[in-house]
Coordinates of C-alpha atoms in Angstrom, one line a residue:
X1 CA 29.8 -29.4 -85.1
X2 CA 30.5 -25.5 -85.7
X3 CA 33.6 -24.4 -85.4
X4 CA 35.3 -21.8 -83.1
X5 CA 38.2 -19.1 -83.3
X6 CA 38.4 -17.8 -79.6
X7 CA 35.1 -17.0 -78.9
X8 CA 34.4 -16.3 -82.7
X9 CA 31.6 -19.1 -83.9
X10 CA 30.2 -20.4 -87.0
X11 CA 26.6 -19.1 -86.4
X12 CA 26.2 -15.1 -87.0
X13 CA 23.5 -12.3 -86.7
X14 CA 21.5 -12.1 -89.9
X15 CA 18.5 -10.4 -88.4
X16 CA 18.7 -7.1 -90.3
X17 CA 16.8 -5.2 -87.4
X18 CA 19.6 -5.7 -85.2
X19 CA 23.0 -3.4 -85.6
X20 CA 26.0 -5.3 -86.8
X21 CA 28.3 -6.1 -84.4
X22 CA 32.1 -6.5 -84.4
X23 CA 35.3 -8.0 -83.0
X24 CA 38.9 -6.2 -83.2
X25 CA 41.8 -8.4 -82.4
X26 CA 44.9 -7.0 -81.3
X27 CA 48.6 -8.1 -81.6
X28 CA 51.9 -6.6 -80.4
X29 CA 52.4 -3.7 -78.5
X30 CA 50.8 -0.4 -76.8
X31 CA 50.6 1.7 -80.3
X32 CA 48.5 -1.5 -81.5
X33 CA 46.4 -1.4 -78.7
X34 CA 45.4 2.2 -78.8
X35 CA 45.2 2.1 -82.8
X36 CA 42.5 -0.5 -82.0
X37 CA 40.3 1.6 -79.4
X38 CA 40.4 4.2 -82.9
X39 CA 39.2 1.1 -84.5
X40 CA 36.4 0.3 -82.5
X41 CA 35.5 4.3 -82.1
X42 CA 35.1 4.1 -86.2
X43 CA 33.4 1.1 -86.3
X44 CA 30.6 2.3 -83.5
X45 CA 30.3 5.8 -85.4
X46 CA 29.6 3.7 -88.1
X47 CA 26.2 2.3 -86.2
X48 CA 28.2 -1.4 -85.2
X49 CA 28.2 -2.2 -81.7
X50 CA 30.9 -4.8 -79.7
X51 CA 30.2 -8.3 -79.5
X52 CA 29.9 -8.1 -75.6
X53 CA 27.5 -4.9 -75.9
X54 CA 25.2 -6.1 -78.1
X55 CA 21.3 -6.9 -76.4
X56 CA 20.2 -10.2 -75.9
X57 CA 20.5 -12.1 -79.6
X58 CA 20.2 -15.6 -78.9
X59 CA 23.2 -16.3 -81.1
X60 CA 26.1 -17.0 -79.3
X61 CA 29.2 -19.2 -79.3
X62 CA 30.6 -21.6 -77.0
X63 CA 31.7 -19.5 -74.2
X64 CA 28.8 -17.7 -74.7
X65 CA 29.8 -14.8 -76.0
X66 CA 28.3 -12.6 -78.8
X67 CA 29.3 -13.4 -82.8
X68 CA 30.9 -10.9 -84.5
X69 CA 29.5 -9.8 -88.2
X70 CA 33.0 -8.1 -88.6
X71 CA 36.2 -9.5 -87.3
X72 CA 38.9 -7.2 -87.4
X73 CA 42.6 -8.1 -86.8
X74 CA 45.5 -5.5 -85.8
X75 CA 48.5 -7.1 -87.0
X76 CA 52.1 -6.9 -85.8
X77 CA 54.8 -7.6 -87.8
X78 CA 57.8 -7.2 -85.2
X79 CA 57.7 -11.3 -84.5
X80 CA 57.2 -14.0 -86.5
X81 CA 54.5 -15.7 -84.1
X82 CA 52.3 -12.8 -84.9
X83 CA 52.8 -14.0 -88.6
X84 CA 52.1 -17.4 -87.6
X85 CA 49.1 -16.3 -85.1
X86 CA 47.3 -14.4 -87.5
X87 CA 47.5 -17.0 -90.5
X88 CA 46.2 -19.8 -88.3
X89 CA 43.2 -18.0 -87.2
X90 CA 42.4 -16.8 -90.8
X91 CA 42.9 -19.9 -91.6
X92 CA 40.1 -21.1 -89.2
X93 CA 38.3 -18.4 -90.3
X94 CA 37.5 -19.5 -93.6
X95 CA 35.7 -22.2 -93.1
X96 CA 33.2 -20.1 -90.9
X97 CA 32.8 -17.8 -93.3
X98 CA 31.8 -20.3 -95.9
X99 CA 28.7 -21.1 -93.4
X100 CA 27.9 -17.4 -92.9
X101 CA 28.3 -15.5 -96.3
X102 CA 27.6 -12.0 -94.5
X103 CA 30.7 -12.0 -92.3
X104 CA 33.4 -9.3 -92.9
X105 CA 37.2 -10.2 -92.0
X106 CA 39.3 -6.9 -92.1
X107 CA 43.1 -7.2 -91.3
X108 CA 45.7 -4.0 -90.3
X109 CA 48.3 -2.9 -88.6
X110 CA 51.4 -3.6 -88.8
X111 CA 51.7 -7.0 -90.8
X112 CA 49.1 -5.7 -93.4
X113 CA 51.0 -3.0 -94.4
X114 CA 54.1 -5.0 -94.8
X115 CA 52.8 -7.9 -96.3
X116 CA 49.9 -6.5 -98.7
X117 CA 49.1 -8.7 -101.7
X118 CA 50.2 -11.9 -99.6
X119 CA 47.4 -11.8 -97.3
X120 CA 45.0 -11.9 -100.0
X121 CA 47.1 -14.3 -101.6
X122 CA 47.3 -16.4 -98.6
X123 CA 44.0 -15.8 -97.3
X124 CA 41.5 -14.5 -100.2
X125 CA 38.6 -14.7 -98.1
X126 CA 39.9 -11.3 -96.4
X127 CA 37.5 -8.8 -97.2
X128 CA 39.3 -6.2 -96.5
X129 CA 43.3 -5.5 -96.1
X130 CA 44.6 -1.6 -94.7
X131 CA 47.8 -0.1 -93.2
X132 CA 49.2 1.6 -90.8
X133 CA 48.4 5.4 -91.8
X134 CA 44.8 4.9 -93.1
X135 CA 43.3 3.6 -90.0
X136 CA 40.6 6.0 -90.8
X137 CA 39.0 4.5 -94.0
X138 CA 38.2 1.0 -92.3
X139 CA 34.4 1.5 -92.5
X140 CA 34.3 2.9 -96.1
X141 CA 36.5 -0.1 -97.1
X142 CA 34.1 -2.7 -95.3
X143 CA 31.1 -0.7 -96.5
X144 CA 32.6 -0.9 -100.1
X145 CA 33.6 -4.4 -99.5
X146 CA 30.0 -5.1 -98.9
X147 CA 28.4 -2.9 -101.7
X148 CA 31.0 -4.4 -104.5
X149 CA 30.9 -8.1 -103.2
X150 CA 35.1 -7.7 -103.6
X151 CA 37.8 -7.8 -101.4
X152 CA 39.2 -4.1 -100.9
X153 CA 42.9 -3.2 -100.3
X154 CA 44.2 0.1 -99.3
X155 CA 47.8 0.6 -98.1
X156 CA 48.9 4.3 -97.7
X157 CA 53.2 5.1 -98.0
X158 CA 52.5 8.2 -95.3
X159 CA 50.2 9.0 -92.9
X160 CA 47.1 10.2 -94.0
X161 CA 44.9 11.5 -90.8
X162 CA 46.6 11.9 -87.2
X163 CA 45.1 8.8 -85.1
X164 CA 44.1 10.8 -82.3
X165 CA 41.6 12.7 -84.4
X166 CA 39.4 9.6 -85.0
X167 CA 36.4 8.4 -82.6
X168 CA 37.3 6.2 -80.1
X169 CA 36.1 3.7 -78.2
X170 CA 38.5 3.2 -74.8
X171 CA 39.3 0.1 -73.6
X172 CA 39.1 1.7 -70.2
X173 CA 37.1 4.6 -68.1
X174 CA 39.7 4.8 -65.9
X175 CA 42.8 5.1 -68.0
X176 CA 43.5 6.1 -71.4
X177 CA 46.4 6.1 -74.1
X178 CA 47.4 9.3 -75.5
X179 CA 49.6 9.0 -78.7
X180 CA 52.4 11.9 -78.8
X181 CA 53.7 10.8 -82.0
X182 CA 53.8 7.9 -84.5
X183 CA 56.6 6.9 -86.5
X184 CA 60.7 6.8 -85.6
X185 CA 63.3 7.9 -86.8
X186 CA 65.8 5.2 -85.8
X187 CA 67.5 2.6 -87.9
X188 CA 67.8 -0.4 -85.5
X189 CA 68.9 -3.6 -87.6
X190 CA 66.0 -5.8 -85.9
X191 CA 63.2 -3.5 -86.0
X192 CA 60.6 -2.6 -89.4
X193 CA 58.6 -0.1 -87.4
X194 CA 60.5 2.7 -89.2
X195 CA 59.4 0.6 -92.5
X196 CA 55.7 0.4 -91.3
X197 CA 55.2 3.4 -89.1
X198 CA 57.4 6.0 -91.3
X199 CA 59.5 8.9 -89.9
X200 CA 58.2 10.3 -87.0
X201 CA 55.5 12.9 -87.0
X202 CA 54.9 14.7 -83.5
X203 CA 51.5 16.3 -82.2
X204 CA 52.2 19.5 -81.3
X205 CA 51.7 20.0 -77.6
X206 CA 48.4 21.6 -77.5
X207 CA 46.5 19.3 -79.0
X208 CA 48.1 16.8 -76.6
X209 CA 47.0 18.6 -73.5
X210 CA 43.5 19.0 -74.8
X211 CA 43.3 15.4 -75.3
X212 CA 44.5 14.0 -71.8
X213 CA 42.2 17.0 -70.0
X214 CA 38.8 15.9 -72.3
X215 CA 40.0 12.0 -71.1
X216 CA 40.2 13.5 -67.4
X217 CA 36.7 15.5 -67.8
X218 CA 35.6 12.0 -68.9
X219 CA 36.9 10.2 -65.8
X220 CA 40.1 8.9 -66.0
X221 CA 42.6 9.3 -63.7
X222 CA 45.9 7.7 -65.3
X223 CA 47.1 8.7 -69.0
X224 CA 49.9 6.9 -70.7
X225 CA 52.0 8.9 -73.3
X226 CA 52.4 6.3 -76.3
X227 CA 55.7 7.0 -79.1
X228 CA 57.9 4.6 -80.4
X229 CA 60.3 6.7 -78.9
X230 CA 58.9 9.5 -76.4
X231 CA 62.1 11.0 -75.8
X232 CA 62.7 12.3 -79.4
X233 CA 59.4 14.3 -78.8
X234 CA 59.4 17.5 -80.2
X235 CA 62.4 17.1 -82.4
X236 CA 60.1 17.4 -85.8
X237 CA 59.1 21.2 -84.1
X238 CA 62.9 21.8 -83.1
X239 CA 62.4 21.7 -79.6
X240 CA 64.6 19.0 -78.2
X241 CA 63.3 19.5 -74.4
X242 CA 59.9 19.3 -75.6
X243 CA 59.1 16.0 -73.8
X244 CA 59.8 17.0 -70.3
X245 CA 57.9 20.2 -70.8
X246 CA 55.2 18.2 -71.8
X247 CA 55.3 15.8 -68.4
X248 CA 55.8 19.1 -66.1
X249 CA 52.5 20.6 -67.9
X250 CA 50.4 17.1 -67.5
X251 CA 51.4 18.1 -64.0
X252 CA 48.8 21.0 -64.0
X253 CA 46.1 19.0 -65.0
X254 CA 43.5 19.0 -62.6
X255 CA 42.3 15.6 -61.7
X256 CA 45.2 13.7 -63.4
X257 CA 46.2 11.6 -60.7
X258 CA 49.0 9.3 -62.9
X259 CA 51.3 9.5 -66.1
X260 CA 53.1 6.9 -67.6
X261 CA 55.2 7.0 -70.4
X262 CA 56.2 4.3 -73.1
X263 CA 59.1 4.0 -74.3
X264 CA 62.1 6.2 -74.3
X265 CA 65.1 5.4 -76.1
X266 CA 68.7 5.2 -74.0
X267 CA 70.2 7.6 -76.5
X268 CA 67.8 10.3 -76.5
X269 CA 67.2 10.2 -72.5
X270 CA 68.4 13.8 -71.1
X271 CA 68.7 14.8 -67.7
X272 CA 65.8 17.3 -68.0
X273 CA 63.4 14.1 -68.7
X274 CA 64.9 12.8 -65.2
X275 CA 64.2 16.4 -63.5
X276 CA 60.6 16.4 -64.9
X277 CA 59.7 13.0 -63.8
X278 CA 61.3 13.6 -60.4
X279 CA 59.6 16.9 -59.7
X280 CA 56.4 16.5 -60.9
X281 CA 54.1 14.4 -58.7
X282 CA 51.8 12.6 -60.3
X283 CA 54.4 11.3 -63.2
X284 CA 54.8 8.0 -61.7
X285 CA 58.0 6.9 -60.4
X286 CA 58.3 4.3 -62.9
X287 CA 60.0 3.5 -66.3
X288 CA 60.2 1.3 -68.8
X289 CA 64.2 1.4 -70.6
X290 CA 64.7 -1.4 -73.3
X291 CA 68.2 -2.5 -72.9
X292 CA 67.9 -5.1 -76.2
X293 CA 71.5 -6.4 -75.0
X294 CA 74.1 -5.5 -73.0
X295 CA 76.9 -6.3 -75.5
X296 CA 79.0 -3.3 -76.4
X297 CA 79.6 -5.2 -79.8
X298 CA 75.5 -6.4 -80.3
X299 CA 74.6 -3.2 -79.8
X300 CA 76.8 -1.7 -82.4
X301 CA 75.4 -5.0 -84.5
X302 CA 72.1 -3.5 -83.6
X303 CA 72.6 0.1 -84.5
X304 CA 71.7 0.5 -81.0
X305 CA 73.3 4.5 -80.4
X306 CA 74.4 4.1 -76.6
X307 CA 76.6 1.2 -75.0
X308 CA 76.1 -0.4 -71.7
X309 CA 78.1 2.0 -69.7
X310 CA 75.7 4.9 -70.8
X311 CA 72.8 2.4 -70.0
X312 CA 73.7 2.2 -66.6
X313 CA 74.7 5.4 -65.9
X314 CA 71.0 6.6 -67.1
X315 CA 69.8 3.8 -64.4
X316 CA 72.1 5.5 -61.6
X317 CA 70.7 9.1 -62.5
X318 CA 67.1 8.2 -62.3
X319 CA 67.5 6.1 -59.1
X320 CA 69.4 9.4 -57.6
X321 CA 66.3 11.1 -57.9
X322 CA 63.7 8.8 -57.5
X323 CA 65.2 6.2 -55.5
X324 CA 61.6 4.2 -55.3
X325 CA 61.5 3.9 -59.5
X326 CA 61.4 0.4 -60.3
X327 CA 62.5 0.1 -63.7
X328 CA 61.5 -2.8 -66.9
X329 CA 63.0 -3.4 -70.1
X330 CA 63.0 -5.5 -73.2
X331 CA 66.4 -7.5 -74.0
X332 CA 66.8 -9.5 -77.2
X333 CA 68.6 -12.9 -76.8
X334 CA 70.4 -14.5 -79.8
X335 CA 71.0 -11.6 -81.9
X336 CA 73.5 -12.4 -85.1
X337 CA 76.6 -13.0 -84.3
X338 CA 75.7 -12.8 -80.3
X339 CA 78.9 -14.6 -78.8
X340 CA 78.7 -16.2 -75.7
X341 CA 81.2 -13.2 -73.9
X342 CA 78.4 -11.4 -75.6
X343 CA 75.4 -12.9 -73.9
X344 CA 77.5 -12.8 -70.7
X345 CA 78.2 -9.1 -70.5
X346 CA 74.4 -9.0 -71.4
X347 CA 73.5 -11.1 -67.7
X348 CA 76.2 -9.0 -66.3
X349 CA 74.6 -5.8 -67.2
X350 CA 71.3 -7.0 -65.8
X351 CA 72.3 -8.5 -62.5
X352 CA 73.7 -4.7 -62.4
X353 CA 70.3 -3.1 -63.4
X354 CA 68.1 -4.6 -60.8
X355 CA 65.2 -4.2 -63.1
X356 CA 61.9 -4.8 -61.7
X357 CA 60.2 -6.9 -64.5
X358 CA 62.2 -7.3 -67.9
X359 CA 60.6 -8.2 -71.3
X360 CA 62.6 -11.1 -72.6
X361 CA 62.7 -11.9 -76.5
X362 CA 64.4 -14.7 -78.9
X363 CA 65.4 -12.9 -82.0
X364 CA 63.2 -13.2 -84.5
X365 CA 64.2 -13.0 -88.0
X366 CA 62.4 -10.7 -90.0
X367 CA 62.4 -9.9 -94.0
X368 CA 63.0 -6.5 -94.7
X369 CA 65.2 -5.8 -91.5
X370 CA 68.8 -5.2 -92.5
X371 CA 69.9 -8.0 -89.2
X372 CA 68.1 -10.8 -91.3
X373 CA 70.7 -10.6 -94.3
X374 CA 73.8 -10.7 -91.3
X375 CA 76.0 -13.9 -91.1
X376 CA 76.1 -16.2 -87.6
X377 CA 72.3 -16.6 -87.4
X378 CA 72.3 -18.5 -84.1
X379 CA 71.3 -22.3 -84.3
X380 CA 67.9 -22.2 -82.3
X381 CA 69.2 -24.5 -79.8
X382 CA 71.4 -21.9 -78.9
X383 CA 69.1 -19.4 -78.4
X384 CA 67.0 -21.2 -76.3
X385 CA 69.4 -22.4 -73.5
X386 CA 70.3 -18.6 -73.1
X387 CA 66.7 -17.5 -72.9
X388 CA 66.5 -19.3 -70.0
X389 CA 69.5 -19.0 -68.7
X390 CA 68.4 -14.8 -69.0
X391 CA 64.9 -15.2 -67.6
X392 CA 65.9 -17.3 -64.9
X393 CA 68.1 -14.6 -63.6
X394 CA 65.6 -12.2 -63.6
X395 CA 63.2 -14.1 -62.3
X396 CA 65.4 -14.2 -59.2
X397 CA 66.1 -10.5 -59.5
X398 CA 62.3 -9.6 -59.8
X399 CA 61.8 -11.8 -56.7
X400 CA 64.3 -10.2 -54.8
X401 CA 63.1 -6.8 -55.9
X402 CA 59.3 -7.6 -55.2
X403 CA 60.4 -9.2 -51.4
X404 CA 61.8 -5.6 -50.6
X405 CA 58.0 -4.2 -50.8
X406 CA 56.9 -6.5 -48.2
X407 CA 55.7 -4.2 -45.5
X408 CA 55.6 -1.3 -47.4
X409 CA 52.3 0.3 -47.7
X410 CA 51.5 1.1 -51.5
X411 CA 48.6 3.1 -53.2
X412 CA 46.9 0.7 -55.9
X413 CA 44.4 1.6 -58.9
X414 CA 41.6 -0.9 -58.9
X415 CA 41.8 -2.7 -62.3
X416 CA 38.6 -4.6 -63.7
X417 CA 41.0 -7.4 -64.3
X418 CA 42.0 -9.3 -61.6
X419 CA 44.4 -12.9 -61.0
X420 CA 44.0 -16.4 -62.6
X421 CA 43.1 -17.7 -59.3
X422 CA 40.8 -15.2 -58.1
X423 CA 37.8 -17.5 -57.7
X424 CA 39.4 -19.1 -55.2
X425 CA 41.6 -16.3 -53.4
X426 CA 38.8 -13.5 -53.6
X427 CA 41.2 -11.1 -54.1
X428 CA 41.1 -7.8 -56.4
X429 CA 44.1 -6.6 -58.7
X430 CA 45.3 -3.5 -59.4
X431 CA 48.1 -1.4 -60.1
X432 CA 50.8 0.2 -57.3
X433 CA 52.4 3.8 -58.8
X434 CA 55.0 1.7 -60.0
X435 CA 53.3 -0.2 -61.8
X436 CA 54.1 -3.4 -59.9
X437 CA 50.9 -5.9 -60.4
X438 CA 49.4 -6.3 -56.7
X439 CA 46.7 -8.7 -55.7
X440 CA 44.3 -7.6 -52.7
X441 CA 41.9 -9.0 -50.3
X442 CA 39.2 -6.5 -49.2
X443 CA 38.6 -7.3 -45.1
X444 CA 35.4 -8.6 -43.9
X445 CA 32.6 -5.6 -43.7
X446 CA 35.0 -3.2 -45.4
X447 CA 33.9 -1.7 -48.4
X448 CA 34.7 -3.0 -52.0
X449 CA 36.4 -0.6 -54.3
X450 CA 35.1 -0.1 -57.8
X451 CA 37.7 -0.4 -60.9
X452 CA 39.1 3.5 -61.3
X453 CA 39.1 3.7 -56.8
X454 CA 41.9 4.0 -54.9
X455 CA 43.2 1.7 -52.2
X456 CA 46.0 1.7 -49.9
X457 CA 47.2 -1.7 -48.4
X458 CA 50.3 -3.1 -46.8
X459 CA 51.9 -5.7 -48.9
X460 CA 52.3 -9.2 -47.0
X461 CA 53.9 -11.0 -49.3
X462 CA 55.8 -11.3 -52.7
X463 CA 56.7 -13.2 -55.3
X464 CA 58.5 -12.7 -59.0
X465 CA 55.3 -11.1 -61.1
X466 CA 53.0 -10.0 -58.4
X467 CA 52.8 -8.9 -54.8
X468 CA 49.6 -9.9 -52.5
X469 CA 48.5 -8.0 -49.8
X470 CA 46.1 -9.8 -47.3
X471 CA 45.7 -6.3 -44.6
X472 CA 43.2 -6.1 -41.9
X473 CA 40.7 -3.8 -41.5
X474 CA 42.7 -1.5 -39.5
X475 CA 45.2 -1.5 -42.6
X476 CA 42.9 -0.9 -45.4
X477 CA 42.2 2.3 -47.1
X478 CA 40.0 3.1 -49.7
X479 CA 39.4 6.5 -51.5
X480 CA 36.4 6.4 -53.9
X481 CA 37.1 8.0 -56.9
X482 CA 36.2 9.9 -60.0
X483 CA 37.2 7.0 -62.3
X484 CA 35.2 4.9 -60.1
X485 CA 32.3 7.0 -60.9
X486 CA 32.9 6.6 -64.6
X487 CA 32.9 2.9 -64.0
X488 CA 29.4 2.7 -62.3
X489 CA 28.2 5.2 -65.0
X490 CA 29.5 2.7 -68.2
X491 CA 28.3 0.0 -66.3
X492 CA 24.7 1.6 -65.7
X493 CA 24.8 3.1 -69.4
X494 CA 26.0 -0.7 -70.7
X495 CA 22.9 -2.6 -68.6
X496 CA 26.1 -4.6 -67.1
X497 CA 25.8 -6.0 -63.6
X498 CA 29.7 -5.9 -61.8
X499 CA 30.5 -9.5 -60.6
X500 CA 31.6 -9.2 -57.1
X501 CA 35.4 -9.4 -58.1
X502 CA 35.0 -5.9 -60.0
X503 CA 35.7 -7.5 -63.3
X504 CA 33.9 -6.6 -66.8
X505 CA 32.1 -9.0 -69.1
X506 CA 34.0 -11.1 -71.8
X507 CA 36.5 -8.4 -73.6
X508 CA 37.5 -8.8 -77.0
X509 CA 41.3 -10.9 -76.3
X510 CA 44.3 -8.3 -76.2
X511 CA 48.0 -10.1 -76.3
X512 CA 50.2 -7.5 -75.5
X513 CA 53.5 -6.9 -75.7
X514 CA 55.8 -4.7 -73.5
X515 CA 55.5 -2.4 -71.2
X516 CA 52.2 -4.3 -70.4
X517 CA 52.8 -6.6 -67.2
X518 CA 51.4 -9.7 -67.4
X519 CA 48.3 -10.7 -64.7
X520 CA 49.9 -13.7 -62.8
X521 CA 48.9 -16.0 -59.6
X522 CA 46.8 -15.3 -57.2

């Protein structure tokens, strides 16, 4: 019986005519996800190709997709179920490996530059172990790997090569990441970024600009500035209203049709951020504001620079000028010492908020952070009953936010991903400027919109994660677009056939954390 790893199986290519193919597996958040597109940019410069992409090889697993000959995991080390996550599947791993003696495993990010000789240690059939600022070398250190018949190991202390100089292979043709700066410079008790990612480094605007306008020449029409903390932006060049310069200029670009932005920090929002994102159009009236708790006291705990009555008073600026913004967040529940007055003020704060979607977390106690040495760790009972005490109130707040579109007419991107039950509802998904998650039926005879186009439907109903819109004919607008024509152009230059609900082959899996919404229902 072989043996499978989610779509990884015990069988691989060993016909050297054919190009070796690969896997990257991501975990954690948006910076992970776009390090991984440099990844798999590297890894096709170097001649591999992507399991899904690669001809007609009669090897395949289970599910029928392609084997990898390298399997490459992008760690996070901000929870401890990434820990977990990544030690069961190497775990899995090796006994595949054993039966195919030409596989590569490669592990980075995050966890692998934290962790370093225990991975090896843990898992010695790792061939190859790199951190966070020496994305870069990957292929050398497989290559060398593979030349030496030895596990390699290469963790840089500082960055060595900016990521967005590397190839890249996007995830989408519609939209694409654009990293503004890596690092941070904050010292929050819960978080070893700043351990992992070092101080931050900021690209220098020009280089920016050039970026999102060779991304729009390519045919995307949404750009999402990436920084563990965008607002600081420009501080490393001494300009400390560098970011909303930046979002008025991505107003200028030609064919840019959406920005995005993830994620500010409360303390470093300014009103001219607000300004920018009201006045320039296509910066979409959305924003993601982590929260982490709204306990004057955790906060301080937390090294958190802002309290709760700053917090809301950002909300109530940005809602004065954009009154349509729907608003996420990420709160932490059971922080050290989190009383239950605490955990109160925190539901208090968000019944305030109104936030559209919020990105809900059980603290997770992490070596190295200075909040895993505090007294009053909470008993995991504890922290439990008020996870769901918190997520069931904004469950009920996102539900009550969501009914208010119901009516409303909203413009959606076309996403190649679309709902769990989409087989049987035959509806599309895509993305309103707010980032809200709607599902959509395309009317008898109208014409079906490509991933990238543009359609405009009235939203007939709503729940907590998604809204669906079933229009009529008479209600349903589509605008082909330039993205769209990217799409048929991959898909031609790919030899893919679209299935008739717009979605892609078998991707490699992507678990993501916030600002990402999660695809839910129909």
């Amino acid at each position: 019986m072989s043996l499978t790893l989610e779509g990884v199986d015990s069988s691989a290519n060993t016909n050297p005519s054919q190009p070796r193919t690969y896997q990257v597996r991501t975990y954690g958040c948006q910076m992970n996800v776009h390090d991984s597109e440099r990844m798999a940019g590297l890894l096709e410069a170097a001649g591999m190709v992507a399991v899904e992409e690669a001809g007609d090889t009669p090897i395949r697993d289970a599910n029928g997709d392609l084997i990898p000959d390298v399997v490459v995991f992008n760690t996070c080390a901000v929870r401890e179920n990434a820990d977990n996550k990544l030690y069961g599947n190497l775990g899995m791993l090796a006994h595949i490996k054993e039966s195919n003696p030409g596989m590569q495993i490669a592990v980075g990010g995050c966890l692998a530059q934290k962790d370093r000789d225990v991975i090896q240690k843990r898992a010695p059939w790792v061939d190859v172990v790199f951190g966070t600022h020496n994305v870069g070398a990957l292929p050398v250190l497989l290559e060398r790997a593979r030349h030496n018949a030895d596990a390699q190991m290469e963790i840089l202390e500082s960055l060595d090569v900016f990521p967005s100089t590397l190839p890249t292979r996007r995830d989408s043709v519609y939209a694409g990441w654009v990293s503004i700066s890596v690092g941070c410079n904050n010292t929050c008790t819960f978080c070893i970024v700043p351990a992992l990612r070092g101080k931050e480094r900021d690209r220098r605007p020009g280089e920016i600009l050039a970026e999102i306008k060779a991304l729009v020449d390519d045919g995307a029409i949404e750009v999402t500035l990436l920084g563990q903390n965008v607002n600081s932006y420009g501080v490393e060049f001494g300009d400390r209203l560098a970011f909303g310069k930046l979002l008025r200029a991505c107003g200028e670009i030609e064919g840019l049709e959406r920005v995005r932005f993830t994620s500010p920090h409360p303390a470093s929002f300014t009103d001219d951020v607000i300004l920018a994102m009201a006045q320039t159009p296509n910066v979409m009236p959305q924003l993601h504001m982590p929260l982490q708790s709204g306990s004057d006291k955790v906060l301080k705990d937390m090294r958190r620079s802002y309290r709760s009555t700053k917090f809301l008073g950002i909300l109530e600026k940005v809602r004065a000028q954009m009154p349509q913004a729907a608003i996420s967040t990420d709160i932490i529940v059971g922080f050290p010492g989190e009383s239950e007055e605490d955990f109160q003020a925190t539901l208090d704060v968000v019944e305030k908020s109104r936030f559209a979607t919020a990105f809900t977390f059980q603290y997770s106690k992490r070596p190295g952070t200075p909040a895993a040495e505090l007294a009053d760790q909470l008993p995991k009972e504890v922290v439990q009953e008020r996870f769901l005490r918190l997520t069931a109130l904004q469950d009920r707040i996102s539900a009550e936010e969501n009914a208010k579109q119901v009516g409303s007419r909203v413009e959606v991107m076309v996403t190649a991903q679309s709902g769990r039950k989409a087989a049987q509802t035959h509806r599309l998904s895509g993305r309103s400027r707010d980032q809200r998650l709607v599902h959509f039926s395309v009317p008898d005879g109208a014409q079906v919109p490509r991933p990238g186009d543009l359609v405009t439907v009235s939203i007939t109903e709503a729940a907590s994660f998604h809204l669906i819109a079933d229009p009529s004919a008479a209600e349903y607008e589509l605008r082909r677009s330039r993205a769209g024509d990217a799409w048929d152009r991959a898909q031609a230059q790919s030899c893919a056939v679209p299935s008739a609900s717009g979605t892609q082959g078998s991707k490699s899996s992507v678990s993501l954390g916030m600002p990402s919404l999660p695809v839910r229902g129909a």
